[in-house]
Amino acid sequence: MTSETTVARALWRHLPSVDRLLQSTECLNWLASYGHTETTQALRRALEQARQHLTELTLPPSEAELLKSAHTILQKRASSQLRAVFNLTGTVLHTNLGRATLAESVIEAVARAARSPCALEYALDEGERGDRDEVVRELLCELTGAEAATVVNNNAAAVFLLLNTLANRKEVIVSRGELVEIGGAFRVPDIMKRAGAKLVEVGCTNRTHAKDYREAISKRTALLMKVHASNYAIQGFTHTVPNTEVAAMAHEHGLTFVEDLGSGTLIDLERWGLPHEPTPREALKAGADLVSFSGDKLLGGPQAGILVGRNDLIQKLKKNPLKRALRLGKLTLAALEATLHLYRNPEALPQQLETLRLLTRSSDEIVAQCRRILPSMQCFMTPLDAQVTIEPCSSQLGSGSLPIERLPSAALVIRTNAKRGAGLNQIEKRLRALPTPVIGRIAERALWLDLRCLRPEQEADLQSQLMQVQTT
Ligand SMILES: *Cc1c(COP(=O)(O)O)cnc(C)c1O
């Protein structure tokens, strides 16, 4: 045994035992809330940490200090990895932050479905096994004008199922201007390959003509496909073939025309002064046989992929064994159904659908909110030697919806004299370390906190978290 370890052993004797710590009143409370296994394990870890830091030069930690670190361990282990955060990035549908947040009525529907057995795949009239797609089929057909509908895990899955069912070992013609990559490894050419379909690219990045499609059609062609350029825009000398024309060409040759709409809002956003985004109803009217879109982008619901269109094609998709692998769970179906219900009352939609409420907030309202939060933010920033101002900014929709459109908004903007104060990255890190982490955006040597997505009822919570840091 080296002398070092002998010294360490001697010092360890100053530390209390797990049994001794278990006698404390704190531990009695913890035993009740966390249980015996968790509590003793946390105490052991706290002691282990203390041992590792023991040296001849430092005093061993007091019992109170040991209990404090055990409590930190317990709390950390009990907290969810899906931490709630303040999304102040200015991106309303932020994929990394979970995209759409759900309406209260939708959350209640999810809780109901979670709490009790429900008629998920059960036809109550006949007393027989039913089809889970029935939960949303009628609503989807009503809201899109489609003959039939089916739902899967997300839009990537919808596109995959569509291609695998209708174009396995066949060719799919797509314009080069539409070979999009969506963040998180969704690339049209890759999905196509995995689904067993052969991509036939036509036209150029900026211009594709009807004759490009026509010349590419062969005996092996299964589909003509359009993909919504959701996260980029091609401007300048451009040409795309209108959907009605692509549809006519496909049908003339006995082929199917499908469209991946990406976001696909169910209602014309222009009625609230927002930019136009194509709807599935429009796409079907223009001649698409099948249309796919996401549930958690502009639609404002849970993660899901929705396919609507011709009944014979939908039935084929449903018979593919992959449909079983990609199906939705009851919680998601409950959320989707309740979200779709909101669209039956479009006048109330901006109040009821959280995504639309956030998108339609006026910049005046957001400026007023900035003024209310400013004092507590200044208080938080003073010791960090950073200044806070209120400045106009622009929010974006995110998740590949309306990529070049911006919504006028307002932000708390934090600037710092890096030589004297904490650097921007450090400040950003401090905000992320709050009990409810604040996520902002660094640009132009400043930290921007766009308040568009801060709900009024969260203001007091944010203020108190910013103030509390000062007193501790
Ligand atoms: C977002 C998007 C997808 C992927 O949808 P998820 O629901 O995220 O799987 C596919 N295609 C387009 C055009 C998109 O915009």
XYZ file of N, CA and C and ligand atoms in Angstrom, residues 95 99 153-159 180 182-183 186 188 227-231 260-263 292-297 303-305 399-401, ligand 1:
120
model
N -37.381 22.269 -34.930
C -37.354 20.798 -34.915
C -36.612 20.271 -33.687
N -40.850 21.112 -32.322
C -41.840 21.687 -33.252
C -43.096 22.206 -32.536
N -46.039 7.508 -38.902
C -45.212 8.140 -37.876
C -44.753 9.584 -38.160
N -44.367 9.883 -39.363
C -44.012 11.261 -39.732
C -44.037 11.368 -41.264
N -43.757 12.536 -41.782
C -43.865 12.691 -43.230
C -42.774 11.925 -43.969
N -41.602 11.790 -43.340
C -40.546 10.988 -43.967
C -41.054 9.554 -44.166
N -41.747 9.036 -43.153
C -42.321 7.683 -43.242
C -43.415 7.637 -44.311
N -44.184 8.695 -44.412
C -45.261 8.750 -45.410
C -44.679 8.658 -46.819
N -43.614 9.427 -47.064
C -42.979 9.424 -48.381
C -42.366 8.051 -48.662
N -34.599 17.911 -52.443
C -34.359 18.619 -51.197
C -33.741 17.721 -50.120
N -33.898 17.696 -46.061
C -34.483 18.278 -44.859
C -33.501 17.972 -43.737
N -33.345 18.890 -42.779
C -32.423 18.670 -41.657
C -32.664 17.306 -41.022
N -32.949 13.638 -43.999
C -33.983 13.231 -44.949
C -33.612 13.844 -46.295
N -34.280 13.378 -50.423
C -35.164 12.698 -51.370
C -34.454 11.547 -52.102
N -41.854 17.589 -55.108
C -41.481 17.738 -53.699
C -41.445 19.231 -53.403
N -42.151 19.625 -52.363
C -42.192 21.039 -52.007
C -40.800 21.480 -51.556
N -40.269 22.512 -52.190
C -38.945 23.030 -51.808
C -39.111 23.772 -50.489
N -39.192 23.006 -49.391
C -39.645 23.641 -48.146
C -38.608 24.513 -47.482
N -37.323 24.181 -47.573
C -36.360 24.973 -46.803
C -35.418 25.812 -47.662
N -45.153 15.553 -52.384
C -44.747 15.686 -50.985
C -44.809 17.172 -50.656
N -45.844 17.536 -49.888
C -46.064 18.960 -49.602
C -45.189 19.482 -48.463
N -44.579 18.576 -47.724
C -43.759 19.025 -46.590
C -44.637 19.459 -45.433
N -44.847 20.766 -45.337
C -45.596 21.280 -44.198
C -47.097 21.082 -44.366
N -48.672 14.041 -49.456
C -48.223 13.735 -48.091
C -47.772 15.013 -47.408
N -47.970 15.070 -46.087
C -47.523 16.242 -45.314
C -47.364 15.871 -43.837
N -46.749 16.796 -43.078
C -46.427 16.551 -41.657
C -47.577 16.948 -40.750
N -47.636 16.319 -39.579
C -48.636 16.699 -38.585
C -48.150 17.799 -37.656
N -46.821 17.948 -37.522
C -46.314 18.877 -36.499
C -45.605 20.097 -37.075
N -45.834 20.365 -38.346
C -45.329 21.636 -38.889
C -46.478 22.641 -38.805
N -46.311 14.915 -33.937
C -45.519 14.342 -35.025
C -46.328 13.244 -35.705
N -46.521 13.389 -37.005
C -47.269 12.395 -37.779
C -47.031 12.673 -39.250
N -47.251 11.661 -40.068
C -47.209 11.838 -41.513
C -48.595 11.512 -42.048
N -38.734 24.507 -39.497
C -39.108 23.177 -39.985
C -39.395 23.168 -41.480
N -38.702 23.992 -42.209
C -38.878 23.979 -43.647
C -40.221 24.494 -44.096
N -40.829 25.386 -43.325
C -42.061 26.010 -43.798
C -41.721 27.444 -44.182
C -40.369 18.347 -43.381
C -40.415 17.647 -44.656
C -40.320 16.259 -44.723
C -40.135 15.423 -43.496
O -41.257 15.502 -42.660
P -41.170 14.950 -41.151
O -42.583 15.050 -40.665
O -40.216 15.819 -40.451
O -40.717 13.537 -41.242
C -40.381 15.660 -45.944
N -40.514 16.388 -47.073
C -40.606 17.732 -47.053
C -40.741 18.472 -48.338
C -40.569 18.416 -45.835
O -40.642 19.734 -45.800
